[in-house]
PDB file of C-alpha atoms and ligand atoms in Angstrom:
ATOM      1  CA  UNK A  17       0.000   0.000   0.000  1.00  0.00           C
ATOM      2  CA  UNK A  18       1.442   3.347  -1.001  1.00  0.00           C
ATOM      3  CA  UNK A  19      -0.248   5.759   1.340  1.00  0.00           C
ATOM      4  CA  UNK A  20      -0.477   3.813   4.594  1.00  0.00           C
ATOM      5  CA  UNK A  21       2.212   4.768   7.130  1.00  0.00           C
ATOM      6  CA  UNK A  22       4.199   2.019   8.851  1.00  0.00           C
ATOM      7  CA  UNK A  23       3.999   1.515  12.620  1.00  0.00           C
ATOM      8  CA  UNK A  24       6.630   2.845  15.048  1.00  0.00           C
ATOM      9  CA  UNK A  25       8.447   5.166  12.670  1.00  0.00           C
ATOM     10  CA  UNK A  26      11.607   6.759  14.029  1.00  0.00           C
ATOM     11  CA  UNK A  27      12.235   9.282  11.268  1.00  0.00           C
ATOM     12  CA  UNK A  28      10.014  10.843   8.595  1.00  0.00           C
ATOM     13  CA  UNK A  29      11.335  13.117   5.901  1.00  0.00           C
ATOM     14  CA  UNK A  30       8.942  15.257   3.837  1.00  0.00           C
ATOM     15  CA  UNK A  31      10.293  16.203   0.400  1.00  0.00           C
ATOM     16  CA  UNK A  32       8.735  19.261  -1.268  1.00  0.00           C
ATOM     17  CA  UNK A  33       8.238  18.330  -4.902  1.00  0.00           C
ATOM     18  CA  UNK A  34       6.094  21.209  -6.121  1.00  0.00           C
ATOM     19  CA  UNK A  35       6.123  21.284  -9.908  1.00  0.00           C
ATOM     20  CA  UNK A  36       9.423  19.404 -10.056  1.00  0.00           C
ATOM     21  CA  UNK A  37       7.986  16.636 -12.253  1.00  0.00           C
ATOM     22  CA  UNK A  38      10.708  14.148 -13.361  1.00  0.00           C
ATOM     23  CA  UNK A  39      13.544  16.298 -12.016  1.00  0.00           C
ATOM     24  CA  UNK A  40      12.691  15.193  -8.468  1.00  0.00           C
ATOM     25  CA  UNK A  41      13.450  11.529  -9.287  1.00  0.00           C
ATOM     26  CA  UNK A  42      17.256  11.478  -8.730  1.00  0.00           C
ATOM     27  CA  UNK A  43      16.953  13.337  -5.443  1.00  0.00           C
ATOM     28  CA  UNK A  44      14.334  10.938  -4.081  1.00  0.00           C
ATOM     29  CA  UNK A  45      16.241   7.884  -5.336  1.00  0.00           C
ATOM     30  CA  UNK A  46      19.446   9.084  -3.662  1.00  0.00           C
ATOM     31  CA  UNK A  47      17.701   9.896  -0.415  1.00  0.00           C
ATOM     32  CA  UNK A  48      16.000   6.520  -0.489  1.00  0.00           C
ATOM     33  CA  UNK A  49      19.216   4.580  -1.058  1.00  0.00           C
ATOM     34  CA  UNK A  50      21.003   6.414   1.751  1.00  0.00           C
ATOM     35  CA  UNK A  51      18.137   5.890   4.218  1.00  0.00           C
ATOM     36  CA  UNK A  52      18.050   2.217   3.216  1.00  0.00           C
ATOM     37  CA  UNK A  53      21.336   1.710   5.087  1.00  0.00           C
ATOM     38  CA  UNK A  54      19.524   2.383   8.355  1.00  0.00           C
ATOM     39  CA  UNK A  55      17.871  -0.357  10.323  1.00  0.00           C
ATOM     40  CA  UNK A  56      15.323   1.728  12.216  1.00  0.00           C
ATOM     41  CA  UNK A  57      11.914   2.494  10.695  1.00  0.00           C
ATOM     42  CA  UNK A  58      11.914   5.540   8.461  1.00  0.00           C
ATOM     43  CA  UNK A  59       9.677   6.982   5.758  1.00  0.00           C
ATOM     44  CA  UNK A  60       9.840   9.490   2.943  1.00  0.00           C
ATOM     45  CA  UNK A  61       6.719  11.614   2.367  1.00  0.00           C
ATOM     46  CA  UNK A  62       6.607  13.181  -1.090  1.00  0.00           C
ATOM     47  CA  UNK A  63       4.619  16.424  -1.172  1.00  0.00           C
ATOM     48  CA  UNK A  64       3.217  16.600  -4.690  1.00  0.00           C
ATOM     49  CA  UNK A  65       0.356  19.059  -4.160  1.00  0.00           C
ATOM     50  CA  UNK A  66      -0.713  20.844  -7.324  1.00  0.00           C
ATOM     51  CA  UNK A  67      -2.720  23.806  -8.594  1.00  0.00           C
ATOM     52  CA  UNK A  68      -5.686  22.282 -10.476  1.00  0.00           C
ATOM     53  CA  UNK A  69      -5.442  24.847 -13.291  1.00  0.00           C
ATOM     54  CA  UNK A  70      -1.716  24.303 -13.969  1.00  0.00           C
ATOM     55  CA  UNK A  71      -0.622  21.212 -15.900  1.00  0.00           C
ATOM     56  CA  UNK A  72       1.743  19.290 -13.625  1.00  0.00           C
ATOM     57  CA  UNK A  73       2.997  15.699 -13.886  1.00  0.00           C
ATOM     58  CA  UNK A  74       4.418  15.748 -10.342  1.00  0.00           C
ATOM     59  CA  UNK A  75       1.575  13.733  -8.721  1.00  0.00           C
ATOM     60  CA  UNK A  76       2.041  10.938 -11.324  1.00  0.00           C
ATOM     61  CA  UNK A  77       5.809  11.009 -10.843  1.00  0.00           C
ATOM     62  CA  UNK A  78       5.360  10.781  -7.053  1.00  0.00           C
ATOM     63  CA  UNK A  79       2.941   7.856  -7.357  1.00  0.00           C
ATOM     64  CA  UNK A  80       5.336   5.990  -9.646  1.00  0.00           C
ATOM     65  CA  UNK A  81       8.210   6.553  -7.184  1.00  0.00           C
ATOM     66  CA  UNK A  82       6.111   5.251  -4.296  1.00  0.00           C
ATOM     67  CA  UNK A  83       5.180   2.145  -6.266  1.00  0.00           C
ATOM     68  CA  UNK A  84       8.807   1.123  -6.620  1.00  0.00           C
ATOM     69  CA  UNK A  85      10.457   2.574  -3.486  1.00  0.00           C
ATOM     70  CA  UNK A  86       9.423   0.949  -0.178  1.00  0.00           C
ATOM     71  CA  UNK A  87       8.819   3.217   2.840  1.00  0.00           C
ATOM     72  CA  UNK A  88       7.797   6.059   0.545  1.00  0.00           C
ATOM     73  CA  UNK A  89       4.359   7.713   0.615  1.00  0.00           C
ATOM     74  CA  UNK A  90       2.998  10.723  -1.205  1.00  0.00           C
ATOM     75  CA  UNK A  91       0.428  13.465  -0.805  1.00  0.00           C
ATOM     76  CA  UNK A  92      -1.142  15.008  -3.914  1.00  0.00           C
ATOM     77  CA  UNK A  93      -3.930  17.394  -2.916  1.00  0.00           C
ATOM     78  CA  UNK A  94      -5.154  20.471  -4.782  1.00  0.00           C
ATOM     79  CA  UNK A  95      -3.091  23.310  -3.319  1.00  0.00           C
ATOM     80  CA  UNK A  96      -4.753  25.728  -0.894  1.00  0.00           C
ATOM     81  CA  UNK A  97      -1.663  27.866  -0.465  1.00  0.00           C
ATOM     82  CA  UNK A  98       1.929  28.348  -1.554  1.00  0.00           C
ATOM     83  CA  UNK A  99       5.123  26.825  -0.095  1.00  0.00           C
ATOM     84  CA  UNK A 100       4.019  27.181   3.556  1.00  0.00           C
ATOM     85  CA  UNK A 101       0.822  25.299   2.956  1.00  0.00           C
ATOM     86  CA  UNK A 102       2.752  22.546   1.207  1.00  0.00           C
ATOM     87  CA  UNK A 103       5.354  22.350   3.954  1.00  0.00           C
ATOM     88  CA  UNK A 104       2.677  22.108   6.627  1.00  0.00           C
ATOM     89  CA  UNK A 105       0.773  19.446   4.732  1.00  0.00           C
ATOM     90  CA  UNK A 106       4.004  17.419   4.458  1.00  0.00           C
ATOM     91  CA  UNK A 107       4.980  17.807   8.112  1.00  0.00           C
ATOM     92  CA  UNK A 108       1.417  17.058   9.247  1.00  0.00           C
ATOM     93  CA  UNK A 109       1.573  13.784   7.299  1.00  0.00           C
ATOM     94  CA  UNK A 110       4.871  12.707   8.912  1.00  0.00           C
ATOM     95  CA  UNK A 111       4.397   9.960  11.492  1.00  0.00           C
ATOM     96  CA  UNK A 112       7.926   9.690  12.908  1.00  0.00           C
ATOM     97  CA  UNK A 113       9.289  10.549  16.361  1.00  0.00           C
ATOM     98  CA  UNK A 114      11.563  12.918  14.468  1.00  0.00           C
ATOM     99  CA  UNK A 115      10.224  14.698  11.408  1.00  0.00           C
ATOM    100  CA  UNK A 116      11.816  16.925   8.814  1.00  0.00           C
ATOM    101  CA  UNK A 117      11.386  18.776   5.582  1.00  0.00           C
ATOM    102  CA  UNK A 118      13.647  19.524   2.620  1.00  0.00           C
ATOM    103  CA  UNK A 119      13.232  20.834  -0.931  1.00  0.00           C
ATOM    104  CA  UNK A 120      13.202  18.181  -3.644  1.00  0.00           C
ATOM    105  CA  UNK A 121      15.062  20.305  -6.172  1.00  0.00           C
ATOM    106  CA  UNK A 122      18.483  19.011  -5.104  1.00  0.00           C
ATOM    107  CA  UNK A 123      19.874  22.374  -3.952  1.00  0.00           C
ATOM    108  CA  UNK A 124      20.406  21.130  -0.412  1.00  0.00           C
ATOM    109  CA  UNK A 125      22.853  18.235   0.008  1.00  0.00           C
ATOM    110  CA  UNK A 126      21.222  14.982   1.114  1.00  0.00           C
ATOM    111  CA  UNK A 127      24.031  14.469   3.676  1.00  0.00           C
ATOM    112  CA  UNK A 128      22.623  17.506   5.508  1.00  0.00           C
ATOM    113  CA  UNK A 129      19.579  15.410   6.398  1.00  0.00           C
ATOM    114  CA  UNK A 130      21.829  12.814   8.010  1.00  0.00           C
ATOM    115  CA  UNK A 131      23.847  15.453   9.885  1.00  0.00           C
ATOM    116  CA  UNK A 132      20.695  17.091  11.251  1.00  0.00           C
ATOM    117  CA  UNK A 133      19.130  13.764  12.180  1.00  0.00           C
ATOM    118  CA  UNK A 134      22.294  12.515  13.896  1.00  0.00           C
ATOM    119  CA  UNK A 135      22.591  15.808  15.792  1.00  0.00           C
ATOM    120  CA  UNK A 136      19.025  15.732  17.064  1.00  0.00           C
ATOM    121  CA  UNK A 137      19.280  12.040  18.039  1.00  0.00           C
ATOM    122  CA  UNK A 138      22.393  12.412  20.163  1.00  0.00           C
ATOM    123  CA  UNK A 139      21.499  15.736  21.773  1.00  0.00           C
ATOM    124  CA  UNK A 140      18.631  17.266  23.671  1.00  0.00           C
ATOM    125  CA  UNK A 141      17.841  19.755  20.898  1.00  0.00           C
ATOM    126  CA  UNK A 142      14.204  20.056  19.828  1.00  0.00           C
ATOM    127  CA  UNK A 143      14.903  21.478  16.403  1.00  0.00           C
ATOM    128  CA  UNK A 144      17.946  21.367  14.115  1.00  0.00           C
ATOM    129  CA  UNK A 145      18.311  23.273  10.889  1.00  0.00           C
ATOM    130  CA  UNK A 146      21.094  24.245   8.530  1.00  0.00           C
ATOM    131  CA  UNK A 147      22.626  27.520   7.427  1.00  0.00           C
ATOM    132  CA  UNK A 148      24.191  28.118   4.039  1.00  0.00           C
ATOM    133  CA  UNK A 149      27.875  29.042   4.259  1.00  0.00           C
ATOM    134  CA  UNK A 150      28.607  28.611   0.562  1.00  0.00           C
ATOM    135  CA  UNK A 151      25.932  29.475  -1.965  1.00  0.00           C
ATOM    136  CA  UNK A 152      26.305  28.643  -5.633  1.00  0.00           C
ATOM    137  CA  UNK A 153      22.936  30.132  -6.571  1.00  0.00           C
ATOM    138  CA  UNK A 154      22.546  33.561  -8.165  1.00  0.00           C
ATOM    139  CA  UNK A 155      23.907  36.861  -6.854  1.00  0.00           C
ATOM    140  CA  UNK A 156      20.294  38.097  -6.863  1.00  0.00           C
ATOM    141  CA  UNK A 157      19.206  35.310  -4.490  1.00  0.00           C
ATOM    142  CA  UNK A 158      22.293  35.828  -2.284  1.00  0.00           C
ATOM    143  CA  UNK A 159      21.572  39.539  -1.927  1.00  0.00           C
ATOM    144  CA  UNK A 160      17.879  39.018  -1.128  1.00  0.00           C
ATOM    145  CA  UNK A 161      18.778  36.404   1.442  1.00  0.00           C
ATOM    146  CA  UNK A 162      21.479  38.584   3.041  1.00  0.00           C
ATOM    147  CA  UNK A 163      19.136  41.573   3.416  1.00  0.00           C
ATOM    148  CA  UNK A 164      16.353  39.383   4.730  1.00  0.00           C
ATOM    149  CA  UNK A 165      18.491  37.754   7.414  1.00  0.00           C
ATOM    150  CA  UNK A 166      19.866  41.122   8.558  1.00  0.00           C
ATOM    151  CA  UNK A 167      16.377  42.607   8.799  1.00  0.00           C
ATOM    152  CA  UNK A 168      15.262  39.513  10.655  1.00  0.00           C
ATOM    153  CA  UNK A 169      17.963  39.862  13.298  1.00  0.00           C
ATOM    154  CA  UNK A 170      17.177  43.551  13.671  1.00  0.00           C
ATOM    155  CA  UNK A 171      13.505  42.874  14.324  1.00  0.00           C
ATOM    156  CA  UNK A 172      14.057  39.703  16.363  1.00  0.00           C
ATOM    157  CA  UNK A 173      17.225  40.023  18.480  1.00  0.00           C
ATOM    158  CA  UNK A 174      16.627  36.526  19.897  1.00  0.00           C
ATOM    159  CA  UNK A 175      17.732  35.158  16.508  1.00  0.00           C
ATOM    160  CA  UNK A 176      21.085  36.982  16.596  1.00  0.00           C
ATOM    161  CA  UNK A 177      23.111  33.903  17.466  1.00  0.00           C
ATOM    162  CA  UNK A 178      21.740  32.157  14.381  1.00  0.00           C
ATOM    163  CA  UNK A 179      22.327  32.651  10.677  1.00  0.00           C
ATOM    164  CA  UNK A 180      19.865  31.729   7.967  1.00  0.00           C
ATOM    165  CA  UNK A 181      16.119  31.568   8.614  1.00  0.00           C
ATOM    166  CA  UNK A 182      14.992  29.941   5.380  1.00  0.00           C
ATOM    167  CA  UNK A 183      17.600  27.207   5.087  1.00  0.00           C
ATOM    168  CA  UNK A 184      16.556  23.554   5.075  1.00  0.00           C
ATOM    169  CA  UNK A 185      16.494  20.725   5.936  1.00  0.00           C
ATOM    170  CA  UNK A 186      14.646  21.504   9.128  1.00  0.00           C
ATOM    171  CA  UNK A 187      14.388  18.502  11.445  1.00  0.00           C
ATOM    172  CA  UNK A 188      12.489  18.490  14.726  1.00  0.00           C
ATOM    173  CA  UNK A 189      10.943  16.329  17.383  1.00  0.00           C
ATOM    174  CA  UNK A 190       7.351  15.660  16.448  1.00  0.00           C
ATOM    175  CA  UNK A 191       6.056  16.939  19.767  1.00  0.00           C
ATOM    176  CA  UNK A 192       8.003  20.180  19.212  1.00  0.00           C
ATOM    177  CA  UNK A 193       6.332  20.565  15.817  1.00  0.00           C
ATOM    178  CA  UNK A 194       2.950  19.956  17.474  1.00  0.00           C
ATOM    179  CA  UNK A 195       3.571  22.954  19.739  1.00  0.00           C
ATOM    180  CA  UNK A 196       4.648  25.286  16.938  1.00  0.00           C
ATOM    181  CA  UNK A 197       1.081  25.913  15.740  1.00  0.00           C
ATOM    182  CA  UNK A 198       2.005  27.201  12.292  1.00  0.00           C
ATOM    183  CA  UNK A 199      -0.275  29.283  10.090  1.00  0.00           C
ATOM    184  CA  UNK A 200       1.757  30.805   7.236  1.00  0.00           C
ATOM    185  CA  UNK A 201       0.789  29.501   3.814  1.00  0.00           C
ATOM    186  CA  UNK A 202       3.646  31.211   1.990  1.00  0.00           C
ATOM    187  CA  UNK A 203       7.442  31.565   2.273  1.00  0.00           C
ATOM    188  CA  UNK A 204       7.027  32.966   5.792  1.00  0.00           C
ATOM    189  CA  UNK A 205       6.535  29.513   7.240  1.00  0.00           C
ATOM    190  CA  UNK A 206      10.317  29.127   7.710  1.00  0.00           C
ATOM    191  CA  UNK A 207      10.340  32.297   9.805  1.00  0.00           C
ATOM    192  CA  UNK A 208       7.281  31.178  11.726  1.00  0.00           C
ATOM    193  CA  UNK A 209       8.980  27.880  12.622  1.00  0.00           C
ATOM    194  CA  UNK A 210      12.065  29.683  13.895  1.00  0.00           C
ATOM    195  CA  UNK A 211      10.208  32.448  15.748  1.00  0.00           C
ATOM    196  CA  UNK A 212       7.656  30.160  17.347  1.00  0.00           C
ATOM    197  CA  UNK A 213      10.489  27.851  18.431  1.00  0.00           C
ATOM    198  CA  UNK A 214      12.304  30.744  20.096  1.00  0.00           C
ATOM    199  CA  UNK A 215       9.072  31.932  21.693  1.00  0.00           C
ATOM    200  CA  UNK A 216       8.377  28.472  23.043  1.00  0.00           C
ATOM    201  CA  UNK A 217      11.910  28.194  24.443  1.00  0.00           C
ATOM    202  CA  UNK A 218      12.679  25.187  22.246  1.00  0.00           C
ATOM    203  CA  UNK A 219      16.345  24.276  21.928  1.00  0.00           C
ATOM    204  CA  UNK A 220      17.488  25.045  18.405  1.00  0.00           C
ATOM    205  CA  UNK A 221      20.802  24.455  16.632  1.00  0.00           C
ATOM    206  CA  UNK A 222      22.168  25.249  13.154  1.00  0.00           C
ATOM    207  CA  UNK A 223      24.608  23.212  11.043  1.00  0.00           C
ATOM    208  CA  UNK A 224      26.617  24.738   8.148  1.00  0.00           C
ATOM    209  CA  UNK A 225      26.058  23.420   4.607  1.00  0.00           C
ATOM    210  CA  UNK A 226      26.829  24.204   0.995  1.00  0.00           C
ATOM    211  CA  UNK A 227      23.878  25.188  -1.205  1.00  0.00           C
ATOM    212  CA  UNK A 228      23.828  24.322  -4.912  1.00  0.00           C
ATOM    213  CA  UNK A 229      22.597  26.365  -7.859  1.00  0.00           C
ATOM    214  CA  UNK A 230      19.443  25.094  -9.501  1.00  0.00           C
ATOM    215  CA  UNK A 231      20.045  23.845 -13.020  1.00  0.00           C
ATOM    216  CA  UNK A 232      16.699  22.471 -14.157  1.00  0.00           C
ATOM    217  CA  UNK A 233      14.566  25.625 -13.899  1.00  0.00           C
ATOM    218  CA  UNK A 234      14.550  29.350 -13.163  1.00  0.00           C
ATOM    219  CA  UNK A 235      14.232  30.624  -9.591  1.00  0.00           C
ATOM    220  CA  UNK A 236      10.675  30.556  -8.256  1.00  0.00           C
ATOM    221  CA  UNK A 237      11.519  33.491  -5.988  1.00  0.00           C
ATOM    222  CA  UNK A 238      10.234  36.654  -7.638  1.00  0.00           C
ATOM    223  CA  UNK A 239      10.735  40.233  -6.513  1.00  0.00           C
ATOM    224  CA  UNK A 240       7.236  40.296  -4.966  1.00  0.00           C
ATOM    225  CA  UNK A 241       8.487  37.600  -2.546  1.00  0.00           C
ATOM    226  CA  UNK A 242      10.681  40.321  -1.003  1.00  0.00           C
ATOM    227  CA  UNK A 243       7.617  42.469  -0.257  1.00  0.00           C
ATOM    228  CA  UNK A 244       5.766  39.429   1.034  1.00  0.00           C
ATOM    229  CA  UNK A 245       8.653  38.577   3.403  1.00  0.00           C
ATOM    230  CA  UNK A 246       8.938  42.143   4.633  1.00  0.00           C
ATOM    231  CA  UNK A 247       5.202  42.568   5.215  1.00  0.00           C
ATOM    232  CA  UNK A 248       5.088  39.289   7.127  1.00  0.00           C
ATOM    233  CA  UNK A 249       8.106  40.162   9.280  1.00  0.00           C
ATOM    234  CA  UNK A 250       6.572  43.444  10.379  1.00  0.00           C
ATOM    235  CA  UNK A 251       3.192  41.802  10.865  1.00  0.00           C
ATOM    236  CA  UNK A 252       4.704  39.185  13.155  1.00  0.00           C
ATOM    237  CA  UNK A 253       6.901  41.671  15.028  1.00  0.00           C
ATOM    238  CA  UNK A 254       4.299  44.351  15.646  1.00  0.00           C
ATOM    239  CA  UNK A 255       1.272  42.157  16.044  1.00  0.00           C
ATOM    240  CA  UNK A 256      -0.571  43.148  12.907  1.00  0.00           C
ATOM    241  CA  UNK A 257      -2.910  40.507  11.530  1.00  0.00           C
ATOM    242  CA  UNK A 258      -2.566  37.636  10.891  1.00  0.00           C
ATOM    243  CA  UNK A 259       0.219  37.143  13.464  1.00  0.00           C
ATOM    244  CA  UNK A 260      -1.336  38.805  16.512  1.00  0.00           C
ATOM    245  CA  UNK A 261      -0.211  37.756  20.048  1.00  0.00           C
ATOM    246  CA  UNK A 262       3.326  36.984  18.885  1.00  0.00           C
ATOM    247  CA  UNK A 263       5.111  40.043  20.294  1.00  0.00           C
ATOM    248  CA  UNK A 264       7.257  38.250  22.791  1.00  0.00           C
ATOM    249  CA  UNK A 265      10.561  38.384  20.868  1.00  0.00           C
TER     250      UNK A 265
HETATM  251  N1  LIG B  23       7.602  28.510  -5.505  1.00  0.00           N
HETATM  252  C1  LIG B  23       6.891  27.590  -4.876  1.00  0.00           C
HETATM  253  N2  LIG B  23       7.545  26.585  -4.292  1.00  0.00           N
HETATM  254  C2  LIG B  23       6.799  25.686  -3.648  1.00  0.00           C
HETATM  255  C3  LIG B  23       5.388  25.778  -3.594  1.00  0.00           C
HETATM  256  N3  LIG B  23       4.907  24.769  -2.881  1.00  0.00           N
HETATM  257  C4  LIG B  23       5.974  24.070  -2.514  1.00  0.00           C
HETATM  258  N4  LIG B  23       7.115  24.609  -2.976  1.00  0.00           N
HETATM  259  C5  LIG B  23       8.455  24.062  -2.741  1.00  0.00           C
HETATM  260  O1  LIG B  23       9.300  25.003  -2.147  1.00  0.00           O
HETATM  261  C6  LIG B  23      10.628  24.607  -2.352  1.00  0.00           C
HETATM  262  C7  LIG B  23      11.514  25.805  -2.355  1.00  0.00           C
HETATM  263  O2  LIG B  23      11.248  26.589  -3.493  1.00  0.00           O
HETATM  264  P1  LIG B  23      12.431  27.175  -4.355  1.00  0.00           P
HETATM  265  O3  LIG B  23      11.816  28.012  -5.421  1.00  0.00           O
HETATM  266  O4  LIG B  23      13.371  26.122  -4.774  1.00  0.00           O
HETATM  267  O5  LIG B  23      13.139  28.145  -3.303  1.00  0.00           O
HETATM  268  P2  LIG B  23      14.650  28.515  -3.181  1.00  0.00           P
HETATM  269  O6  LIG B  23      15.503  27.332  -3.362  1.00  0.00           O
HETATM  270  O7  LIG B  23      14.769  29.292  -1.924  1.00  0.00           O
HETATM  271  O8  LIG B  23      14.825  29.524  -4.357  1.00  0.00           O
HETATM  272  P3  LIG B  23      15.167  29.327  -5.899  1.00  0.00           P
HETATM  273  O9  LIG B  23      16.007  28.128  -6.024  1.00  0.00           O
HETATM  274  O10 LIG B  23      15.833  30.588  -6.255  1.00  0.00           O
HETATM  275  O11 LIG B  23      13.823  29.164  -6.609  1.00  0.00           O
HETATM  276  C8  LIG B  23      10.653  23.810  -3.641  1.00  0.00           C
HETATM  277  O12 LIG B  23      11.266  22.558  -3.389  1.00  0.00           O
HETATM  278  C9  LIG B  23       9.199  23.643  -3.996  1.00  0.00           C
HETATM  279  O13 LIG B  23       8.919  22.265  -4.211  1.00  0.00           O
HETATM  280  C10 LIG B  23       4.739  26.844  -4.251  1.00  0.00           C
HETATM  281  O14 LIG B  23       3.497  26.972  -4.253  1.00  0.00           O
HETATM  282  N5  LIG B  23       5.530  27.727  -4.878  1.00  0.00           N
HETATM  283 MG1  LIG B  24      15.286  25.742  -4.564  1.00  0.00          MG
END
């Protein structure tokens, strides 16, 4: 059965596959073969949600992968939001004691999943993420990211010891995720995870990684994403809707 979770899962990894179609295949195959070395129960959850009015083979690709790769499930629902909604639908579907999320476009190294998982297993951290020390993606994306992280630290001094809000994979204890109570349906979900974790006093740690350029498609991040990020940051910081009651940081 493709969509029935196993019992007693130790680790679940959600892979965001939005509109990746066949280009997600090598990433999932590599992740699957690496996880296959482990003897505890694990699962991969492919997030293949789609906009009904946009032609997209990703759900078919995800189903085909699940048919041939054991311990792999997929979700393919009509989208009700952007990246945040997808990320939440993937994390909600994860059954493991430890759960995580990563992009399926291959920009983050698969080894980073293992580093984050090992770190959370041997420590008492609730949430481990990465930060990008070397970025091979465009100057445009590097500049946007740099400005965003500086603004973030200015508005939320509690994040000053950390580096890179949006970086993935993000791996956490499932009960920690349950307490995060996330609402963002867009790119802001990464910030919401970090800020809610700090607000809740969860123990968080960041691991350095190298980030690859994307070769199969153009960046999804448009200039209006910058305005969206900024609006959301101020909304969260100053209690404007929809992030009221979050002024603690
Ligand atoms: N753009 C976009 N991405 C989505 C959406 N839903 C899920 N995602 C996933 O979000 C992940 C991150 O998006 P990317 O566009 O790769 O973000 P990025 O790597 O920060 O930026 P670029 O590589 O410059 O595009 C991808 O793996 C997508 O699968 C969506 O509605 N829009
Ligand atoms: Mg990407």
